[in-house]
Coordinates of C-alpha atoms in Angstrom, one line a residue:
Chain R
X5 CA 31.2 -0.1 -1.3
X6 CA 30.0 -3.7 -1.6
X7 CA 27.8 -5.2 1.4
X8 CA 27.8 -8.7 2.2
X9 CA 24.3 -10.2 2.4
X10 CA 23.5 -13.7 3.7
X11 CA 19.9 -15.0 2.7
X12 CA 18.0 -18.0 1.7
X13 CA 16.8 -18.6 -1.9
X14 CA 14.6 -21.5 -2.6
X15 CA 15.6 -23.1 0.6
X16 CA 19.4 -22.8 0.1
X17 CA 21.5 -20.3 2.1
X18 CA 23.1 -18.1 -0.2
X19 CA 25.7 -15.1 0.5
X20 CA 26.4 -12.5 -1.9
X21 CA 28.0 -9.1 -2.4
X22 CA 26.0 -6.3 -3.6
X23 CA 26.3 -2.4 -3.9
X24 CA 23.5 -0.9 -1.5
X25 CA 21.8 0.6 -4.1
X26 CA 21.3 -2.6 -6.2
X27 CA 17.9 -4.0 -6.4
X28 CA 17.1 -7.4 -5.4
X29 CA 16.0 -8.2 -9.1
X30 CA 19.6 -6.9 -10.4
X31 CA 21.2 -9.2 -7.7
X32 CA 19.2 -12.2 -8.6
X33 CA 19.7 -11.8 -12.3
X34 CA 23.3 -10.5 -12.7
X35 CA 25.0 -11.9 -9.6
X36 CA 23.1 -15.2 -8.8
X37 CA 22.3 -16.2 -12.1
X38 CA 18.5 -16.4 -11.4
X39 CA 17.2 -15.0 -14.4
X40 CA 13.7 -16.3 -14.1
X41 CA 12.4 -13.1 -12.6
X42 CA 12.3 -10.6 -15.3
X43 CA 12.5 -6.6 -15.7
X44 CA 9.7 -5.3 -17.2
X45 CA 9.4 -1.5 -15.9
X46 CA 11.6 -1.6 -13.0
X47 CA 8.9 0.4 -11.1
X48 CA 6.9 -2.1 -9.8
X49 CA 4.0 -1.6 -12.4
X50 CA 4.2 -4.8 -14.4
X51 CA 5.1 -7.8 -11.8
X52 CA 7.1 -9.4 -14.1
X53 CA 9.9 -9.7 -11.4
X54 CA 7.5 -11.2 -8.8
X55 CA 9.2 -13.3 -6.0
X56 CA 8.0 -14.2 -2.8
X57 CA 9.8 -13.0 0.4
X58 CA 9.0 -14.3 3.9
X59 CA 5.8 -15.8 2.2
X60 CA 4.5 -12.8 0.6
X61 CA 4.7 -11.9 -3.0
X62 CA 6.8 -8.7 -3.9
X63 CA 8.4 -7.0 -6.9
X64 CA 12.0 -7.8 -6.8
X65 CA 12.5 -4.4 -8.5
X66 CA 11.1 -2.5 -5.8
X67 CA 13.4 -4.3 -3.2
X68 CA 17.1 -3.5 -2.3
X69 CA 19.4 -6.7 -2.4
X70 CA 20.5 -5.6 0.9
X71 CA 17.2 -5.7 2.5
X72 CA 17.2 -9.4 1.7
X73 CA 19.6 -10.2 4.8
X74 CA 18.1 -12.9 6.7
X75 CA 15.0 -13.3 4.7
X76 CA 13.5 -16.4 3.0
X77 CA 13.2 -15.9 -0.7
X78 CA 11.2 -18.1 -3.3
X79 CA 11.9 -17.5 -7.1
X80 CA 10.5 -19.3 -10.2
X81 CA 13.5 -21.5 -10.1
X82 CA 12.3 -23.1 -6.8
X83 CA 8.8 -23.9 -8.1
X84 CA 9.3 -27.3 -9.6
X85 CA 10.7 -30.3 -7.8
X86 CA 13.3 -31.2 -10.2
X87 CA 11.5 -32.1 -13.2
X88 CA 8.1 -32.4 -11.7
X89 CA 6.2 -29.1 -12.4
X90 CA 4.2 -27.3 -10.1
X91 CA 0.5 -27.6 -10.8
X92 CA 0.5 -24.0 -11.7
X93 CA 3.3 -24.5 -14.5
X94 CA 1.5 -27.8 -15.5
X95 CA -1.7 -25.9 -16.3
X96 CA -0.3 -23.0 -17.7
X97 CA 1.3 -25.0 -20.3
X98 CA -1.8 -27.1 -20.7
X99 CA -4.1 -24.1 -21.2
X100 CA -1.6 -22.1 -23.4
X101 CA -1.4 -19.5 -20.8
X102 CA 1.5 -17.6 -22.2
X103 CA 2.8 -16.5 -25.6
X104 CA 6.0 -14.6 -25.3
X105 CA 6.6 -15.8 -21.9
X106 CA 8.1 -12.7 -20.4
X107 CA 5.3 -12.2 -17.8
X108 CA 5.1 -16.0 -17.2
X109 CA 7.5 -16.1 -14.1
X110 CA 5.9 -13.2 -12.4
X111 CA 2.3 -14.7 -13.0
X112 CA 3.3 -18.0 -11.6
X113 CA 4.9 -16.5 -8.6
X114 CA 1.9 -14.1 -8.0
X115 CA -0.5 -17.1 -8.4
X116 CA 1.4 -19.3 -6.2
X117 CA 1.2 -16.7 -3.2
X118 CA -2.6 -16.1 -4.2
X119 CA -3.6 -19.8 -3.9
X120 CA -1.5 -20.0 -0.9
X121 CA -3.5 -17.4 0.7
X122 CA -6.9 -18.5 -0.7
X123 CA -7.0 -22.0 -1.9
X124 CA -10.6 -21.6 -3.7
X125 CA -10.7 -18.0 -5.2
X126 CA -13.4 -16.7 -7.6
X127 CA -12.7 -15.7 -11.1
X128 CA -13.0 -12.0 -9.7
X129 CA -10.6 -12.9 -6.9
X130 CA -8.0 -14.2 -9.4
X131 CA -8.4 -11.1 -11.5
X132 CA -7.7 -8.8 -8.7
X133 CA -4.9 -10.8 -7.2
X134 CA -3.1 -10.8 -10.3
X135 CA -3.8 -7.2 -11.3
X136 CA -0.3 -6.3 -10.4
X137 CA 0.8 -8.5 -13.4
X138 CA 0.7 -7.5 -16.9
X139 CA 0.7 -9.4 -19.9
X140 CA 0.9 -7.7 -23.3
X141 CA 0.2 -10.5 -25.5
X142 CA -3.2 -10.2 -23.8
X143 CA -3.7 -13.7 -22.7
X144 CA -5.5 -12.8 -19.5
X145 CA -8.4 -15.3 -20.1
X146 CA -6.2 -18.1 -20.6
X147 CA -4.1 -17.3 -17.5
X148 CA -7.3 -16.9 -15.2
X149 CA -8.4 -20.4 -16.5
X150 CA -5.2 -22.1 -15.9
X151 CA -5.0 -20.8 -12.1
X152 CA -8.7 -22.0 -11.8
X153 CA -7.7 -25.5 -13.1
X154 CA -4.4 -25.5 -11.0
X155 CA -6.5 -24.6 -7.8
X156 CA -8.6 -27.2 -8.4
X157 CA -5.6 -29.8 -8.7
X158 CA -4.0 -28.2 -5.7
X159 CA -7.1 -28.5 -3.5
X160 CA -7.2 -32.4 -4.4
Chain K
X28 CA 25.1 5.3 -0.9
X29 CA 25.1 4.1 2.5
X30 CA 22.5 1.6 3.8
X31 CA 21.8 1.0 7.5
X32 CA 19.0 -1.1 9.2
X33 CA 19.1 -0.3 12.7
X34 CA 17.1 -2.2 15.4
X35 CA 15.8 1.0 17.6
X36 CA 14.0 4.2 16.8
X37 CA 16.9 6.0 18.6
X38 CA 19.6 4.7 16.5
X39 CA 17.7 5.4 13.3
X40 CA 17.1 9.2 14.6
X41 CA 20.7 9.5 15.3
X42 CA 21.8 8.3 11.8
X43 CA 19.2 10.6 10.0
X44 CA 20.4 13.5 12.4
X45 CA 24.2 13.3 11.7
X46 CA 23.6 12.3 8.2
X47 CA 25.8 14.6 5.9
X48 CA 24.0 15.3 2.7
X49 CA 20.5 13.4 1.6
X50 CA 19.0 11.0 3.9
X51 CA 16.1 9.0 3.4
X52 CA 13.9 6.5 5.4
X53 CA 13.0 3.2 3.9
X54 CA 9.8 1.7 4.7
X55 CA 8.1 -0.3 1.8
X56 CA 10.5 1.5 -0.5
X57 CA 7.6 1.6 -3.2
X58 CA 7.9 5.1 -3.6
X59 CA 11.7 5.9 -2.8
X60 CA 13.0 2.9 -5.0
X61 CA 11.1 4.3 -7.8
X62 CA 12.3 7.6 -7.5
X63 CA 16.0 6.4 -7.1
X64 CA 15.7 4.3 -10.3
X65 CA 14.3 7.5 -12.1
X66 CA 17.0 9.4 -11.0
X67 CA 14.9 11.8 -9.1
X68 CA 16.7 11.3 -5.8
X69 CA 20.2 10.1 -5.1
X70 CA 20.5 9.3 -1.4
X71 CA 23.6 9.4 0.6
X72 CA 22.0 7.6 3.1
X73 CA 18.9 5.0 3.5
X74 CA 17.7 4.1 6.8
X75 CA 15.7 0.8 6.7
X76 CA 13.1 0.9 9.6
X77 CA 12.0 -2.6 9.1
X78 CA 14.4 -4.1 11.6
X79 CA 12.9 -1.9 14.3
X80 CA 10.4 -4.3 16.0
X81 CA 7.7 -2.0 17.4
X82 CA 7.4 -0.4 14.1
X83 CA 6.4 -3.9 12.9
X84 CA 3.5 -4.3 15.1
X85 CA 0.0 -3.2 15.3
X86 CA -1.1 -2.4 19.0
X87 CA -4.6 -2.2 20.3
X88 CA -4.7 0.0 23.2
X89 CA -7.5 1.5 25.5
X90 CA -7.1 4.7 23.4
X91 CA -7.2 3.0 20.0
X92 CA -4.7 1.6 17.6
X93 CA -0.9 2.4 17.1
X94 CA 0.3 1.2 13.6
X95 CA 3.9 1.0 13.5
X96 CA 5.4 2.8 10.5
X97 CA 7.1 0.0 9.0
X98 CA 3.7 -2.3 9.0
X99 CA 2.6 -3.1 5.5
X100 CA -0.9 -2.2 4.1
X101 CA -1.4 -6.3 3.8
X102 CA -0.8 -6.9 7.5
X103 CA -3.3 -4.1 8.2
X104 CA -6.0 -5.8 6.0
X105 CA -5.1 -9.1 8.1
X106 CA -5.9 -7.6 11.5
X107 CA -9.2 -8.4 12.3
X108 CA -9.8 -6.0 15.1
X109 CA -8.3 -3.0 13.1
X110 CA -10.6 -4.1 10.0
X111 CA -13.5 -4.0 12.2
X112 CA -12.9 -0.7 14.0
X113 CA -11.6 1.2 10.9
X114 CA -13.1 -0.6 7.6
X115 CA -12.4 2.8 5.9
X116 CA -9.0 3.3 6.8
X117 CA -8.1 -0.4 5.9
X118 CA -9.9 -0.2 2.6
X119 CA -8.2 3.0 1.6
X120 CA -4.8 1.2 2.6
X121 CA -5.6 -2.0 0.6
X122 CA -6.4 0.1 -2.7
X123 CA -2.5 1.2 -2.8
X124 CA -0.8 -0.5 -5.7
X125 CA -1.1 -4.3 -6.5
X126 CA -0.6 -7.2 -4.2
X127 CA 3.1 -7.1 -4.7
X128 CA 3.2 -3.3 -3.6
X129 CA 0.5 -4.3 -0.6
X130 CA 3.3 -6.6 0.7
X131 CA 5.5 -3.8 1.4
X132 CA 3.8 -0.3 1.2
X133 CA 3.0 1.3 4.6
X134 CA 0.4 4.2 5.3
X135 CA 3.2 6.0 7.1
X136 CA 5.1 6.0 4.1
X137 CA 2.3 7.1 1.9
X138 CA 1.9 10.1 4.4
X139 CA 5.5 11.0 4.3
X140 CA 5.3 10.8 0.4
X141 CA 2.7 13.5 0.4
X142 CA 1.1 12.9 -2.7
X143 CA -2.3 14.9 -3.0
X144 CA -3.7 11.5 -4.4
X145 CA -2.4 9.1 -1.6
X146 CA -5.2 6.7 -1.0
X147 CA -4.6 6.1 2.6
X148 CA -4.5 9.7 3.4
X149 CA -8.0 11.1 3.1
X150 CA -9.4 8.1 5.3
X151 CA -6.7 8.7 8.1
X152 CA -7.6 12.3 8.1
X153 CA -11.2 11.5 8.4
X154 CA -10.5 9.1 11.1
X155 CA -8.5 11.9 13.1
X156 CA -5.4 10.0 13.2
X157 CA -2.1 11.5 14.6
X158 CA 1.3 10.8 13.5
X159 CA 3.9 9.7 16.1
X160 CA 7.2 11.6 15.3
X161 CA 10.4 10.8 17.0
X162 CA 13.5 13.1 16.5
X163 CA 16.5 14.4 17.9
X164 CA 14.6 16.8 20.2
X165 CA 12.2 14.3 21.4
X166 CA 8.9 13.0 20.5
X167 CA 6.0 14.9 18.8
X168 CA 2.3 14.5 17.8
X169 CA 0.9 15.8 14.5
X170 CA -2.6 15.4 13.1
X171 CA -2.0 13.5 10.0
X172 CA -3.6 16.3 7.8
X173 CA -0.6 18.5 9.0
X174 CA 2.0 16.0 7.7
X175 CA 1.7 16.9 4.0
X176 CA 2.5 20.6 3.3
X177 CA 2.5 20.6 -0.4
X178 CA 2.9 17.9 -3.3
X179 CA 5.7 15.6 -2.5
X180 CA 6.8 18.0 0.6
X181 CA 6.2 16.8 4.5
X182 CA 6.5 18.6 7.6
X183 CA 9.4 16.3 9.0
X184 CA 12.6 18.2 10.1
X185 CA 15.9 16.7 9.8
X186 CA 16.5 13.8 11.7
X187 CA 12.7 13.2 12.4
X188 CA 10.8 10.2 11.4
X189 CA 7.3 8.8 11.8
X190 CA 7.5 6.0 14.1
X191 CA 3.9 5.1 14.2
X192 CA 0.2 6.3 13.0
X193 CA -2.2 6.5 16.2
X194 CA -5.8 5.7 15.2
X195 CA -8.5 6.6 18.0
X196 CA -10.6 3.9 19.5
X197 CA -13.7 3.3 17.8
X198 CA -16.7 5.2 19.3
X199 CA -20.3 3.6 19.7
X200 CA -22.5 4.1 16.7
X201 CA -19.8 5.4 14.6
X202 CA -18.5 4.3 11.2
X203 CA -16.1 5.4 8.3
X204 CA -15.7 4.9 4.5
X205 CA -13.4 5.8 1.7
X206 CA -14.1 6.0 -2.1
X207 CA -12.0 7.0 -5.0
X208 CA -12.6 7.6 -8.7
X209 CA -10.1 5.7 -11.1
X210 CA -10.8 5.1 -14.9
X211 CA -9.8 1.4 -14.3
X212 CA -10.9 -1.0 -11.8
X213 CA -7.7 -1.4 -9.9
X214 CA -4.0 -0.4 -10.0
X215 CA -4.8 3.2 -10.5
X216 CA -4.2 6.7 -8.8
X217 CA -7.2 8.4 -7.4
X218 CA -8.4 11.1 -9.9
X219 CA -10.8 12.4 -6.8
X220 CA -11.1 10.5 -3.4
X221 CA -13.2 11.1 -0.3
X222 CA -13.0 9.8 3.1
X223 CA -15.9 10.2 5.6
X224 CA -16.0 9.4 9.4
X225 CA -19.4 9.8 11.4
X226 CA -20.8 9.4 14.6
X227 CA -24.4 9.1 15.3
X228 CA -26.7 9.6 18.6
X229 CA -29.3 6.9 19.5
X230 CA -31.7 8.4 17.3
X231 CA -29.3 8.2 14.2
X232 CA -28.7 11.9 14.3
X233 CA -25.2 12.8 13.1
X234 CA -23.0 14.4 16.2
X235 CA -19.6 14.2 14.9
X236 CA -18.3 14.3 11.4
X237 CA -14.9 14.4 9.4
X238 CA -14.8 14.7 5.8
X239 CA -11.7 14.7 3.9
X240 CA -10.9 14.8 -0.1
X241 CA -7.8 13.7 -2.1
X242 CA -6.4 14.7 -5.4
X243 CA -8.4 18.0 -5.6
X244 CA -5.9 20.4 -4.0
X245 CA -1.9 20.6 -3.2
X246 CA -2.4 18.5 -0.2
X247 CA -5.2 16.2 1.1
X248 CA -7.8 18.3 2.4
X249 CA -10.0 18.4 5.8
X250 CA -13.5 20.0 4.7
X251 CA -15.1 21.4 7.9
X252 CA -17.8 23.0 6.0
X253 CA -18.8 19.7 4.6
X254 CA -18.7 18.2 8.2
X255 CA -20.9 21.0 9.5
X256 CA -23.3 20.5 6.6
X257 CA -24.5 16.7 8.1
X258 CA -24.1 17.3 11.8
X259 CA -27.4 17.7 13.5
X260 CA -29.0 15.7 10.3
X261 CA -30.0 12.2 9.6
X262 CA -28.2 12.4 6.2
X263 CA -31.4 13.6 4.4
X264 CA -31.4 14.6 0.8
X265 CA -31.0 18.2 1.8
X266 CA -28.0 17.4 3.9
X267 CA -26.4 15.4 1.4
X268 CA -26.8 18.3 -1.3
X269 CA -25.1 20.7 1.0
X270 CA -22.4 18.3 2.0
X271 CA -21.9 17.9 -1.8
X272 CA -21.8 21.5 -2.4
X273 CA -19.3 22.1 0.6
X274 CA -17.1 19.6 -1.0
X275 CA -17.0 21.1 -4.2
X276 CA -16.5 24.2 -2.9
X277 CA -13.4 23.0 -1.2
X278 CA -11.7 21.9 -4.4
X279 CA -8.9 23.6 -5.9
X280 CA -7.7 20.9 -8.4
X281 CA -5.2 21.0 -11.2
X282 CA -6.3 20.2 -15.0
X283 CA -4.2 17.3 -16.0
X284 CA -4.7 14.1 -18.2
X285 CA -6.4 12.4 -15.5
X286 CA -8.9 14.7 -14.7
X287 CA -10.1 18.2 -15.6
X288 CA -10.9 20.9 -12.9
X289 CA -14.6 20.5 -13.8
X290 CA -14.5 16.8 -13.5
X291 CA -12.9 16.6 -10.2
X292 CA -15.1 19.3 -8.6
X293 CA -18.1 17.6 -9.7
X294 CA -17.0 14.0 -8.8
X295 CA -15.7 15.3 -5.4
X296 CA -19.4 16.0 -4.4
X297 CA -20.6 12.5 -5.5
X298 CA -17.8 10.6 -3.7
X299 CA -18.3 12.6 -0.7
X300 CA -22.0 12.0 -0.5
X301 CA -21.5 8.3 -1.4
X302 CA -18.9 7.8 1.2
X303 CA -20.9 9.6 3.8
X304 CA -23.8 7.0 3.1
X305 CA -21.6 4.1 3.5
X306 CA -20.2 5.6 6.7
X307 CA -23.7 6.2 8.0
X308 CA -24.9 2.8 7.4
X309 CA -21.6 1.4 9.1
X310 CA -22.4 3.6 12.2
X311 CA -25.6 2.0 12.4
X312 CA -27.8 4.5 10.9
X313 CA -31.0 3.8 8.6

C-alpha cells in the first residue's frame, strides 16, 4: 500500500506516494526524476547516492522514502544556483576530478557536507571525510586537490 | 510491509507486541535496510523510533549519561561532555562505517544487530554500560554484554526494544580506550578489537578494570581474567604480559578470509595491551 509523504527537496515542498519498503534513492530517481544520486552498491558502501538530510550527509540507499516525511533534503541537483556552479563543482571541473562521473554527485554532496562542518580541513581530514565515497577510476588525488581548492575559495 | 513511526515508546512497544509476522525496529537502518535489500529479511512491520523525542537525546544525569536509542554516532561525537567522559566509547562509535553511515547509525542498533565484530560494543562492555529495555511487561535493565547471545541474535523478547543505553558517571582517575585491527585505514569491519576501562588510586595503582574483546568469539566477551591481571598493578611490563596472555586465552575465534584463528588470538593480546596503556594514561597514570 502506497504511503503519502510530504518533504522538502532542495528548498521546494515535494509530495510523493511510495511503497513503505522503497529506498529514498529509488524515490528520488524513479518517482521524482532526480537522477543525480546514483546507485552503486545499494548497501551503503560506495557513497554514490549521497544526499543531505537535515544537514547531514547520508546514503539515500540506506534510508526509506517514507522516512523523508517532514525532513529537509538536499541533492546534487540543488547545488548550483541556476547556471552558476557551486565552487566544488567548478573546482572538480578545473582539476578534472572525474572520469566516468558516476561517483561525482556523491563526492560533491559528501565534500559539501564536509566543508560545511569543517571549512579548513587538512588533507587527512578530507581523505577520512570522503572515505565513504568510492571512485573506481581511482581519481582520488585530483578529487582531494579539488576539494582543497574549493575550500580555499569558499573561505574567501 | 507496514511502516509506522510512533511518537512514544509505549506506542512503539504496543505495535511490536501485537505484530503478526516479522517486526523490526528501525533506528539508523544501516544494518536493517542492507538485510532487506539482500532479501535476508522480509519485515511485515517496521517501527521507526526516530520520531520518539526522548530517544533522540543524550541526557547527562548525576548517575552518568543516558543515550537515546535513536541518537546517531555522529551526534555522540558532537556531545562534548560525553566525549570528555567516555572517549573510548565515542571513538569506537565513531569508527562505524563512513560519514554517511555515522549520520544514521546508533550504538543501540549496533548492539541489537549482535555482530561479534560490532565496534561500539567492546567499548560499551568495558564501560559497564547497561541497555534500558521497554517491553509489554514494563522496563528492565540488562548489562550490554548480555544483549547479544550469538552472532545476529539478541536477548530481546517479542515486543521489547532498547530505549536507551546508560553509561555510568565517569569516576575520578579513570579512563577508557578502544582499538581495532583492520587491514585498511578506515571503512572496514574489525578483525580483532579491544575495549579497556581502568580506574586508579592516587598512587597510580589500578583498582578497577574491565577488558572486553570483539571479533574473537560468537559474541563480544568480557574477560575477567584480563582485568584481574592488571588490578593492583601500575600496568608494568609483567602486568601487561599477563593481560595479554589472559586476552589470548579468552579467544575462541573463527578462521575466515579476514583473519586466521592464530592471527586473531595473537592480535587480541597486542590490542588489549595497547588499549590498556591508553586507558591508563587517560586515567592520569604515568
